[in-house]
Short mmCIF file of C-alpha atoms in Angstrom, two decimals:
data_model
loop_
_atom_site.label_atom_id
_atom_site.label_comp_id
_atom_site.label_asym_id
_atom_site.label_seq_id
_atom_site.Cartn_x
_atom_site.Cartn_y
_atom_site.Cartn_z
CA UNK A 1 -0.07 -0.09 0.00
CA UNK A 2 1.45 3.67 -0.90
CA UNK A 3 2.86 5.33 2.13
CA UNK A 4 0.94 7.79 3.71
CA UNK A 5 2.11 11.44 3.27
CA UNK A 6 3.15 12.82 6.52
CA UNK A 7 3.54 16.76 7.44
CA UNK A 8 7.28 15.93 7.65
CA UNK A 9 7.50 15.04 4.27
CA UNK A 10 9.25 17.73 1.69
CA UNK A 11 8.97 17.79 -1.97
CA UNK A 12 12.33 18.57 -3.68
CA UNK A 13 12.96 20.13 -7.29
CA UNK A 14 15.64 17.88 -7.86
CA UNK A 15 13.31 14.87 -7.68
CA UNK A 16 10.90 16.10 -10.50
CA UNK A 17 9.84 13.23 -12.95
CA UNK A 18 7.56 13.85 -16.07
CA UNK A 19 4.40 12.38 -15.70
CA UNK A 20 4.11 8.77 -16.52
CA UNK A 21 0.58 9.16 -17.93
CA UNK A 22 -1.45 11.78 -19.86
CA UNK A 23 -5.29 12.60 -19.43
CA UNK A 24 -6.05 13.73 -23.21
CA UNK A 25 -9.72 14.50 -22.49
CA UNK A 26 -11.61 15.04 -19.39
CA UNK A 27 -15.62 14.79 -19.26
CA UNK A 28 -17.20 15.83 -16.01
CA UNK A 29 -21.03 15.45 -14.78
CA UNK A 30 -21.87 17.04 -11.78
CA UNK A 31 -25.34 16.45 -9.77
CA UNK A 32 -25.11 19.38 -7.55
CA UNK A 33 -26.45 18.92 -4.01
CA UNK A 34 -25.17 20.90 -0.92
CA UNK A 35 -24.48 17.80 1.08
CA UNK A 36 -24.07 15.17 -1.47
CA UNK A 37 -22.75 16.09 -4.98
CA UNK A 38 -22.52 13.07 -7.39
CA UNK A 39 -19.39 13.38 -9.97
CA UNK A 40 -19.00 11.26 -12.70
CA UNK A 41 -15.61 11.28 -15.00
CA UNK A 42 -14.77 9.81 -18.07
CA UNK A 43 -11.07 10.20 -18.58
CA UNK A 44 -9.09 9.33 -21.98
CA UNK A 45 -5.57 8.39 -20.74
CA UNK A 46 -2.55 7.25 -22.40
CA UNK A 47 0.82 6.06 -21.05
CA UNK A 48 3.90 8.00 -21.54
CA UNK A 49 6.28 5.75 -19.68
CA UNK A 50 7.10 2.40 -20.59
CA UNK A 51 7.82 1.47 -17.07
CA UNK A 52 4.46 2.64 -15.74
CA UNK A 53 2.39 -0.46 -15.18
CA UNK A 54 -0.21 1.33 -12.77
CA UNK A 55 -1.83 4.71 -12.71
CA UNK A 56 -1.75 6.87 -9.54
CA UNK A 57 -4.58 9.37 -9.26
CA UNK A 58 -4.83 11.99 -6.64
CA UNK A 59 -7.76 12.26 -4.39
CA UNK A 60 -8.85 13.55 -1.02
CA UNK A 61 -12.25 13.55 1.02
CA UNK A 62 -13.83 11.56 -1.73
CA UNK A 63 -16.40 8.53 -1.30
CA UNK A 64 -15.56 6.38 -4.33
CA UNK A 65 -18.99 4.63 -5.97
CA UNK A 66 -17.47 2.99 -8.90
CA UNK A 67 -14.54 2.59 -11.27
CA UNK A 68 -14.56 1.18 -14.87
CA UNK A 69 -11.76 0.68 -17.15
CA UNK A 70 -12.92 0.52 -20.92
CA UNK A 71 -16.40 0.10 -19.74
CA UNK A 72 -15.62 -2.92 -17.31
CA UNK A 73 -16.08 -2.59 -13.64
CA UNK A 74 -13.11 -3.08 -11.74
CA UNK A 75 -12.96 -5.49 -8.73
CA UNK A 76 -11.40 -4.34 -5.40
CA UNK A 77 -8.18 -6.22 -6.23
CA UNK A 78 -7.69 -4.24 -9.51
CA UNK A 79 -6.87 -1.06 -7.48
CA UNK A 80 -5.83 0.40 -4.31
CA UNK A 81 -7.42 3.46 -2.52
CA UNK A 82 -6.13 5.29 0.46
CA UNK A 83 -6.75 8.89 2.00
CA UNK A 84 -4.69 10.52 -0.75
CA UNK A 85 -4.85 8.41 -3.68
CA UNK A 86 -6.46 5.80 -6.04
CA UNK A 87 -4.04 3.36 -7.96
CA UNK A 88 -5.31 1.25 -10.87
CA UNK A 89 -3.22 -1.68 -11.31
CA UNK A 90 -1.87 -3.32 -14.91
CA UNK A 91 -3.44 -0.64 -17.08
CA UNK A 92 -3.00 -0.74 -20.93
CA UNK A 93 -1.11 1.84 -23.03
CA UNK A 94 -4.37 3.75 -23.94
CA UNK A 95 -7.68 3.39 -22.26
CA UNK A 96 -10.86 5.07 -20.88
CA UNK A 97 -11.30 5.36 -17.08
CA UNK A 98 -14.96 6.04 -15.84
CA UNK A 99 -15.30 6.74 -12.35
CA UNK A 100 -18.41 8.18 -10.09
CA UNK A 101 -17.58 9.59 -6.68
CA UNK A 102 -19.51 11.70 -4.17
CA UNK A 103 -18.45 14.75 -2.24
CA UNK A 104 -19.89 17.23 0.53
CA UNK A 105 -19.45 20.73 -0.56
CA UNK A 106 -21.39 22.26 2.50
CA UNK A 107 -18.72 20.37 4.65
CA UNK A 108 -15.85 21.75 2.99
CA UNK A 109 -14.49 24.39 5.28
CA UNK A 110 -11.15 24.13 3.99
CA UNK A 111 -12.63 26.17 0.90
CA UNK A 112 -10.45 23.98 -1.48
CA UNK A 113 -12.14 22.09 -4.42
CA UNK A 114 -16.06 22.29 -4.21
CA UNK A 115 -17.45 24.30 -1.54
CA UNK A 116 -20.43 26.48 -0.67
CA UNK A 117 -20.16 30.21 -0.61
CA UNK A 118 -23.50 31.97 0.55
CA UNK A 119 -25.67 29.20 -0.82
CA UNK A 120 -23.89 29.03 -4.01
CA UNK A 121 -21.41 26.50 -5.40
CA UNK A 122 -17.85 27.58 -6.19
CA UNK A 123 -14.37 26.04 -6.46
CA UNK A 124 -10.87 26.81 -5.76
CA UNK A 125 -8.45 24.25 -7.39
CA UNK A 126 -5.00 26.08 -7.41
CA UNK A 127 -2.91 24.45 -6.31
CA UNK A 128 -4.05 20.90 -5.36
CA UNK A 129 -7.82 21.71 -4.93
CA UNK A 130 -9.04 19.42 -7.86
CA UNK A 131 -8.21 16.10 -6.15
CA UNK A 132 -11.14 17.00 -3.38
CA UNK A 133 -13.47 16.98 -6.31
CA UNK A 134 -12.38 13.78 -8.37
CA UNK A 135 -9.63 11.47 -8.92
CA UNK A 136 -7.01 12.76 -11.17
CA UNK A 137 -3.25 13.33 -12.00
CA UNK A 138 -3.42 16.52 -10.16
CA UNK A 139 -0.12 18.32 -11.28
CA UNK A 140 0.44 21.35 -13.63
CA UNK A 141 2.15 19.35 -16.21
CA UNK A 142 -0.83 17.20 -17.04
CA UNK A 143 -2.99 19.25 -19.46
CA UNK A 144 -6.60 17.96 -20.67
CA UNK A 145 -9.28 19.18 -22.77
CA UNK A 146 -12.52 19.36 -20.51
CA UNK A 147 -16.21 19.03 -21.13
CA UNK A 148 -18.29 19.79 -18.36
CA UNK A 149 -22.08 19.12 -17.57
CA UNK A 150 -23.78 20.79 -14.52
CA UNK A 151 -27.04 19.51 -13.40
CA UNK A 152 -28.81 21.32 -10.62
CA UNK A 153 -32.15 22.70 -9.02
CA UNK A 154 -33.61 25.48 -11.28
CA UNK A 155 -34.51 27.25 -7.98
CA UNK A 156 -31.48 26.90 -6.36
CA UNK A 157 -29.20 27.53 -9.08
CA UNK A 158 -30.44 29.19 -12.11
CA UNK A 159 -26.70 29.91 -13.07
CA UNK A 160 -24.35 27.32 -13.99
CA UNK A 161 -21.07 28.21 -15.10
CA UNK A 162 -18.00 26.50 -16.13
CA UNK A 163 -14.55 27.02 -18.36
CA UNK A 164 -14.79 27.39 -22.01
CA UNK A 165 -17.87 28.04 -24.50
CA UNK A 166 -21.44 26.88 -23.58
CA UNK A 167 -22.61 23.92 -25.75
CA UNK A 168 -26.22 23.44 -24.87
CA UNK A 169 -28.78 23.96 -22.22
CA UNK A 170 -31.68 21.49 -21.13
CA UNK A 171 -34.80 21.66 -18.98
CA UNK A 172 -34.99 18.19 -16.88
CA UNK A 173 -38.03 16.74 -14.99
CA UNK A 174 -38.35 17.39 -11.10
CA UNK A 175 -37.07 20.97 -11.34
CA UNK A 176 -33.77 20.66 -12.50
CA UNK A 177 -31.54 21.58 -15.32
CA UNK A 178 -28.23 21.21 -16.94
CA UNK A 179 -25.80 23.06 -19.00
CA UNK A 180 -22.71 21.88 -20.73
CA UNK A 181 -19.57 23.74 -21.22
CA UNK A 182 -16.53 22.84 -23.54
CA UNK A 183 -12.92 24.45 -23.38
CA UNK A 184 -11.17 23.41 -26.40
CA UNK A 185 -7.63 24.68 -24.87
CA UNK A 186 -6.11 21.94 -22.90
CA UNK A 187 -5.40 23.27 -19.43
CA UNK A 188 -4.18 21.76 -15.86
CA UNK A 189 -6.51 20.86 -13.38
CA UNK A 190 -5.92 23.61 -11.04
CA UNK A 191 -7.48 25.77 -13.74
CA UNK A 192 -10.89 23.93 -13.81
CA UNK A 193 -13.79 26.08 -12.06
CA UNK A 194 -17.40 25.78 -11.90
CA UNK A 195 -20.12 28.18 -10.11
CA UNK A 196 -23.52 27.47 -9.54
CA UNK A 197 -26.18 29.29 -7.78
CA UNK A 198 -28.64 32.41 -7.79
CA UNK A 199 -26.63 35.23 -9.09
CA UNK A 200 -27.30 38.20 -11.21
CA UNK A 201 -24.72 39.62 -13.93
CA UNK A 202 -23.86 42.75 -15.82
CA UNK A 203 -22.65 42.46 -19.33
CA UNK A 204 -20.85 44.14 -22.24
CA UNK A 205 -19.16 43.28 -25.43
CA UNK A 206 -15.52 43.12 -26.59
CA UNK A 207 -14.32 42.91 -30.15
CA UNK A 208 -10.95 41.68 -30.53
CA UNK A 209 -8.30 43.08 -33.21
CA UNK A 210 -9.08 40.14 -35.39
CA UNK A 211 -12.84 40.63 -35.15
CA UNK A 212 -13.94 38.04 -32.65
CA UNK A 213 -17.21 39.06 -30.61
CA UNK A 214 -16.68 38.64 -26.83
CA UNK A 215 -19.35 38.36 -24.32
CA UNK A 216 -18.35 39.84 -21.05
CA UNK A 217 -20.04 39.34 -17.83
CA UNK A 218 -19.61 39.91 -14.12
CA UNK A 219 -21.73 37.85 -11.90
CA UNK A 220 -22.62 38.74 -8.09
CA UNK A 221 -25.57 38.63 -5.74
CA UNK A 222 -28.19 41.19 -6.95
CA UNK A 223 -27.65 43.58 -4.36
CA UNK A 224 -24.00 43.89 -5.58
CA UNK A 225 -24.61 44.21 -9.38
CA UNK A 226 -24.77 48.26 -8.97
CA UNK A 227 -20.86 48.17 -7.62
CA UNK A 228 -19.50 46.16 -10.50
CA UNK A 229 -19.24 48.57 -13.46
CA UNK A 230 -15.57 49.79 -12.60
CA UNK A 231 -14.58 46.14 -12.52
CA UNK A 232 -16.18 45.40 -16.05
CA UNK A 233 -14.58 48.57 -17.38
CA UNK A 234 -11.08 47.50 -15.99
CA UNK A 235 -11.39 44.17 -17.83
CA UNK A 236 -12.24 45.91 -21.23
CA UNK A 237 -9.08 48.05 -20.45
CA UNK A 238 -6.93 44.93 -19.85
CA UNK A 239 -8.22 42.98 -22.96
CA UNK A 240 -7.24 45.95 -25.24
CA UNK A 241 -3.94 46.61 -23.51
CA UNK A 242 -2.78 42.97 -23.84
CA UNK A 243 -3.53 43.04 -27.65
CA UNK A 244 -1.74 46.50 -27.86
CA UNK A 245 1.41 45.76 -25.87
CA UNK A 246 1.92 41.93 -26.42
CA UNK A 247 -0.25 41.09 -29.13
CA UNK A 248 -2.36 38.39 -27.41
CA UNK A 249 -6.03 38.31 -28.15
CA UNK A 250 -8.78 36.71 -25.97
CA UNK A 251 -9.37 33.14 -27.60
CA UNK A 252 -13.09 32.06 -26.63
CA UNK A 253 -16.29 33.62 -27.22
CA UNK A 254 -16.94 34.46 -23.30
CA UNK A 255 -15.44 35.63 -20.44
CA UNK A 256 -16.90 35.66 -17.10
CA UNK A 257 -15.94 36.86 -13.56
CA UNK A 258 -17.81 35.80 -10.36
CA UNK A 259 -17.52 37.94 -7.17
CA UNK A 260 -18.07 35.93 -4.00
CA UNK A 261 -17.59 36.50 -0.36
CA UNK A 262 -15.88 33.38 0.80
CA UNK A 263 -13.01 33.09 -0.99
CA UNK A 264 -9.52 32.15 0.31
CA UNK A 265 -7.23 33.89 -2.29
CA UNK A 266 -7.76 37.30 -3.55
CA UNK A 267 -8.93 36.14 -7.07
CA UNK A 268 -8.08 33.29 -9.33
CA UNK A 269 -7.45 33.08 -12.96
CA UNK A 270 -9.52 29.86 -13.89
CA UNK A 271 -9.69 29.69 -17.50
CA UNK A 272 -12.61 32.06 -18.96
CA UNK A 273 -14.14 31.83 -15.43
CA UNK A 274 -12.32 34.17 -12.87
CA UNK A 275 -13.30 34.07 -9.39
CA UNK A 276 -12.69 36.90 -7.04
CA UNK A 277 -12.99 37.78 -3.61
CA UNK A 278 -15.60 40.66 -3.60
CA UNK A 279 -13.05 43.15 -2.24
CA UNK A 280 -11.50 43.14 -5.86
CA UNK A 281 -14.54 43.86 -7.46
CA UNK A 282 -17.21 45.89 -5.82
CA UNK A 283 -16.65 49.79 -5.54
CA UNK A 284 -18.71 52.94 -5.30
CA UNK A 285 -17.76 56.37 -5.39
CA UNK A 286 -19.53 57.10 -2.04
CA UNK A 287 -17.76 54.06 -0.20
CA UNK A 288 -14.54 53.21 -2.05
CA UNK A 289 -11.11 55.00 -1.95
CA UNK A 290 -8.90 55.77 -5.02
CA UNK A 291 -6.85 52.95 -3.68
CA UNK A 292 -9.76 50.69 -3.86
CA UNK A 293 -10.37 51.53 -7.42
CA UNK A 294 -6.90 51.28 -8.36
CA UNK A 295 -6.69 47.85 -6.67
CA UNK A 296 -9.50 46.50 -8.35
CA UNK A 297 -8.12 47.86 -11.80
CA UNK A 298 -4.69 45.87 -11.08
CA UNK A 299 -6.26 42.74 -9.79
CA UNK A 300 -8.70 42.34 -12.91
CA UNK A 301 -5.79 43.04 -15.18
CA UNK A 302 -3.54 40.52 -13.30
CA UNK A 303 -6.13 37.75 -13.49
CA UNK A 304 -7.02 38.26 -16.94
CA UNK A 305 -3.41 38.54 -18.33
CA UNK A 306 -2.97 35.07 -16.86
CA UNK A 307 -5.07 33.76 -19.65
CA UNK A 308 -1.74 33.79 -21.49
CA UNK A 309 1.07 33.88 -18.87
CA UNK A 310 -0.19 31.04 -16.83
CA UNK A 311 -2.92 29.28 -18.50
CA UNK A 312 -2.25 28.81 -22.17
CA UNK A 313 1.60 28.99 -21.24
CA UNK A 314 1.60 27.13 -18.03
CA UNK A 315 3.84 25.72 -15.39
CA UNK A 316 5.95 22.27 -15.57
CA UNK A 317 5.72 22.04 -11.83
CA UNK A 318 5.13 24.31 -8.86
CA UNK A 319 8.82 25.42 -8.54
CA UNK A 320 7.87 27.18 -11.47
CA UNK A 321 5.21 29.22 -9.75
CA UNK A 322 7.04 32.70 -10.38
CA UNK A 323 7.35 32.34 -14.16
CA UNK A 324 3.61 32.65 -14.22
CA UNK A 325 3.08 35.04 -10.97
CA UNK A 326 6.40 36.83 -11.32
CA UNK A 327 5.89 37.62 -15.16
CA UNK A 328 2.05 38.48 -14.91
CA UNK A 329 2.73 40.87 -11.61
CA UNK A 330 5.20 42.50 -13.93
CA UNK A 331 2.46 42.88 -16.53
CA UNK A 332 0.09 44.02 -14.33
CA UNK A 333 2.20 46.77 -12.94
CA UNK A 334 2.85 47.92 -16.31
CA UNK A 335 -0.80 48.34 -17.16
CA UNK A 336 -1.64 49.79 -13.77
CA UNK A 337 1.21 52.50 -14.55
CA UNK A 338 -0.48 53.25 -17.75
CA UNK A 339 -3.98 53.51 -16.25
CA UNK A 340 -2.87 56.23 -13.85
CA UNK A 341 0.64 57.79 -12.86
CA UNK A 342 3.65 55.68 -14.00
CA UNK A 343 5.99 57.32 -11.70
CA UNK A 344 3.57 56.96 -8.45
CA UNK A 345 2.92 53.34 -9.45
CA UNK A 346 6.63 52.59 -9.57
CA UNK A 347 7.13 54.08 -6.27
CA UNK A 348 4.36 52.14 -4.72
CA UNK A 349 5.72 48.97 -6.11
CA UNK A 350 9.30 49.75 -4.80
CA UNK A 351 7.79 50.40 -1.35
CA UNK A 352 6.34 46.93 -1.50
CA UNK A 353 9.84 45.47 -2.35
CA UNK A 354 11.92 47.38 -0.06
CA UNK A 355 9.39 46.95 2.99
CA UNK A 356 7.51 43.59 3.31
CA UNK A 357 9.41 41.80 0.79
CA UNK A 358 12.92 42.77 2.13
CA UNK A 359 11.50 41.51 5.61
CA UNK A 360 10.76 38.34 4.25
CA UNK A 361 13.92 38.03 2.75
CA UNK A 362 15.83 38.85 6.09
CA UNK A 363 13.81 36.62 8.35
CA UNK A 364 13.00 32.91 8.87
CA UNK A 365 10.84 32.60 5.69
CA UNK A 366 13.49 33.58 3.27
CA UNK A 367 13.61 31.83 0.22
CA UNK A 368 14.89 32.32 -3.45
CA UNK A 369 12.41 32.99 -6.22
CA UNK A 370 12.65 29.45 -7.11
CA UNK A 371 12.61 27.48 -4.10
CA UNK A 372 14.28 23.81 -4.07
CA UNK A 373 11.85 22.09 -1.69
CA UNK A 374 8.70 22.41 0.10
CA UNK A 375 6.56 21.03 2.88
CA UNK A 376 3.23 22.64 2.04
CA UNK A 377 2.71 24.24 -1.36
CA UNK A 378 0.16 26.63 -0.21
CA UNK A 379 2.95 28.63 1.60
CA UNK A 380 4.62 29.00 -1.78
CA UNK A 381 2.34 32.01 -2.49
CA UNK A 382 4.76 34.79 -0.99
CA UNK A 383 6.14 38.20 -1.79
CA UNK A 384 9.22 36.76 -2.92
CA UNK A 385 7.69 34.63 -5.61
CA UNK A 386 5.22 37.20 -6.92
CA UNK A 387 7.06 40.76 -6.17
CA UNK A 388 10.50 39.76 -6.06
CA UNK A 389 9.97 37.66 -9.32
CA UNK A 390 8.36 40.78 -10.99
CA UNK A 391 11.54 42.63 -10.24
CA UNK A 392 13.50 39.88 -11.80
CA UNK A 393 11.19 40.23 -15.00
CA UNK A 394 11.63 44.05 -14.77
CA UNK A 395 15.56 43.80 -14.55
CA UNK A 396 15.49 41.74 -18.00
CA UNK A 397 12.86 44.27 -19.53
CA UNK A 398 15.33 47.01 -18.55
CA UNK A 399 18.43 45.30 -19.79
CA UNK A 400 16.59 44.29 -23.29
CA UNK A 401 14.95 47.33 -23.76
CA UNK A 402 11.04 47.56 -24.89
CA UNK A 403 11.38 46.50 -28.50
CA UNK A 404 13.72 43.33 -27.58
CA UNK A 405 11.48 42.40 -24.59
CA UNK A 406 8.34 42.54 -26.51
CA UNK A 407 9.93 40.09 -28.91
CA UNK A 408 11.28 37.81 -26.39
CA UNK A 409 8.08 37.76 -24.25
CA UNK A 410 5.85 37.29 -27.33
CA UNK A 411 8.13 34.34 -28.68
CA UNK A 412 7.74 32.78 -25.33
CA UNK A 413 3.92 33.08 -25.32
CA UNK A 414 3.64 31.85 -28.87
CA UNK A 415 6.49 29.04 -29.17
CA UNK A 416 5.53 27.52 -25.62
CA UNK A 417 1.91 27.61 -25.97
CA UNK A 418 0.03 24.68 -25.08
CA UNK A 419 -0.55 22.12 -27.88
CA UNK A 420 -1.33 18.53 -27.45
#
C-alpha cells in the first residue's frame, strides 16, 4: 500500500519526474447537491512511460462509488485506495477510465475544491484542490481538454457556469436543468472551475483585433451588481492593453468573472471563469477610495493577463510558480502604470519590495524566487515569488529594452503555447 504523506514530507525540485500518463480529454458530469454532490468523470488516458504499469490518481475527501476501465467495472483487487490516492493496477497503454464519486460541498470548510459560499457552489483548485473534487493526476504538467456538464435545481441554481464556451442547455424533470460547457484549450486541473447558484450579472461586449465578438459578464448577488461597473471597465481596458502591448488576443467566445464573499485567495485566473473575492470587484464612489479603485484595476488586469501568462503557457511544476506569477505581476504593474501615474505606481511597487519583501528576505521565511523544496505548497504564494519575481522580470525588461523585451516575451508566449 502507498505510504501515507506526513507533515514532515518535503517535495524537492531535484526529484521532478515527467508524468507517466497523460489525460487527453476529461468529461465531467456534476449532479449538484449541498451535502451529496455526485461527480462522474470519463478520462481518456495514454501512457507516456513504458515502465509505468499502474496509474496513480490523486484524491482526498472523496467517496468512491464505482470505477470502470474501458467500460468494465473493476473489482477491489484491481485497484488500491487510501486517503490521498487511487491506484489502478496493470493498465493498458491507452484506455478510458470512468469514475463515480460523491463529495460534500457544505462540509468543505477548507474552501479547496468544491464548496458553498453564501448558498452558491464555488471552486478553488489552485494549487491542489481538484483532487478534492474527483480522482485525477492533479499536477500542472498534465493538461487535458475539458467538457463539463452541470445538473442542478433551477430554483437554487439558475446560473450554471464552467470553463470555456457554453455548448447546450436543457430543462430536466423534477425542477432541474443542466448546462454543458467545453473548453477547447488543454489546461491543468488547477485551472478548472465551476460556479452554480442564484446570481445576477452585468454585461458588455468586446471585439478583438481580429474581429472576434466576446461576451463579458460579471456575476454577483443581485444587491452587489450596482458596484461592478468599474471592474467590467477595467476588464475591457486590460483586454485591449494585452492586444496592444503583447499582441495577445482573447481566445474564447465569453469571459466571466464571479464575485463571491467566501474566497480564500484574492482572485483566481481559472480559464474564462475568473473567481474573485468581492473586495477586488465591488466599488462605488460613496464607499471606495482611490486606492480601492486602483487595486480593482490591477487585480482584474492580473487575472485576465494570466489567460496567456499562466493558462495557455503554464508551469511544468510548482517550483516554476514565479514564471507565471512574477511575469504576470510585472504585466499588471505596467498596465496599472499606464492607467494612472507611472511614477507614483513605480514608487508604490518599490515600497512593497523595500518594505514587506525585504523583511521576508531577512527573516526565517527567506527563500529564493524558485525554491528548491517545500513541505506545504500553499506556503509558496509569497511576496518573494510574486513581487521579487516581478522585479527579476523588470530587470530583464530594462536590460533588453522595450522592443527586444516584447519580441522575447511574445516569442515565449507563442512558441511555448500549450499544444497537445
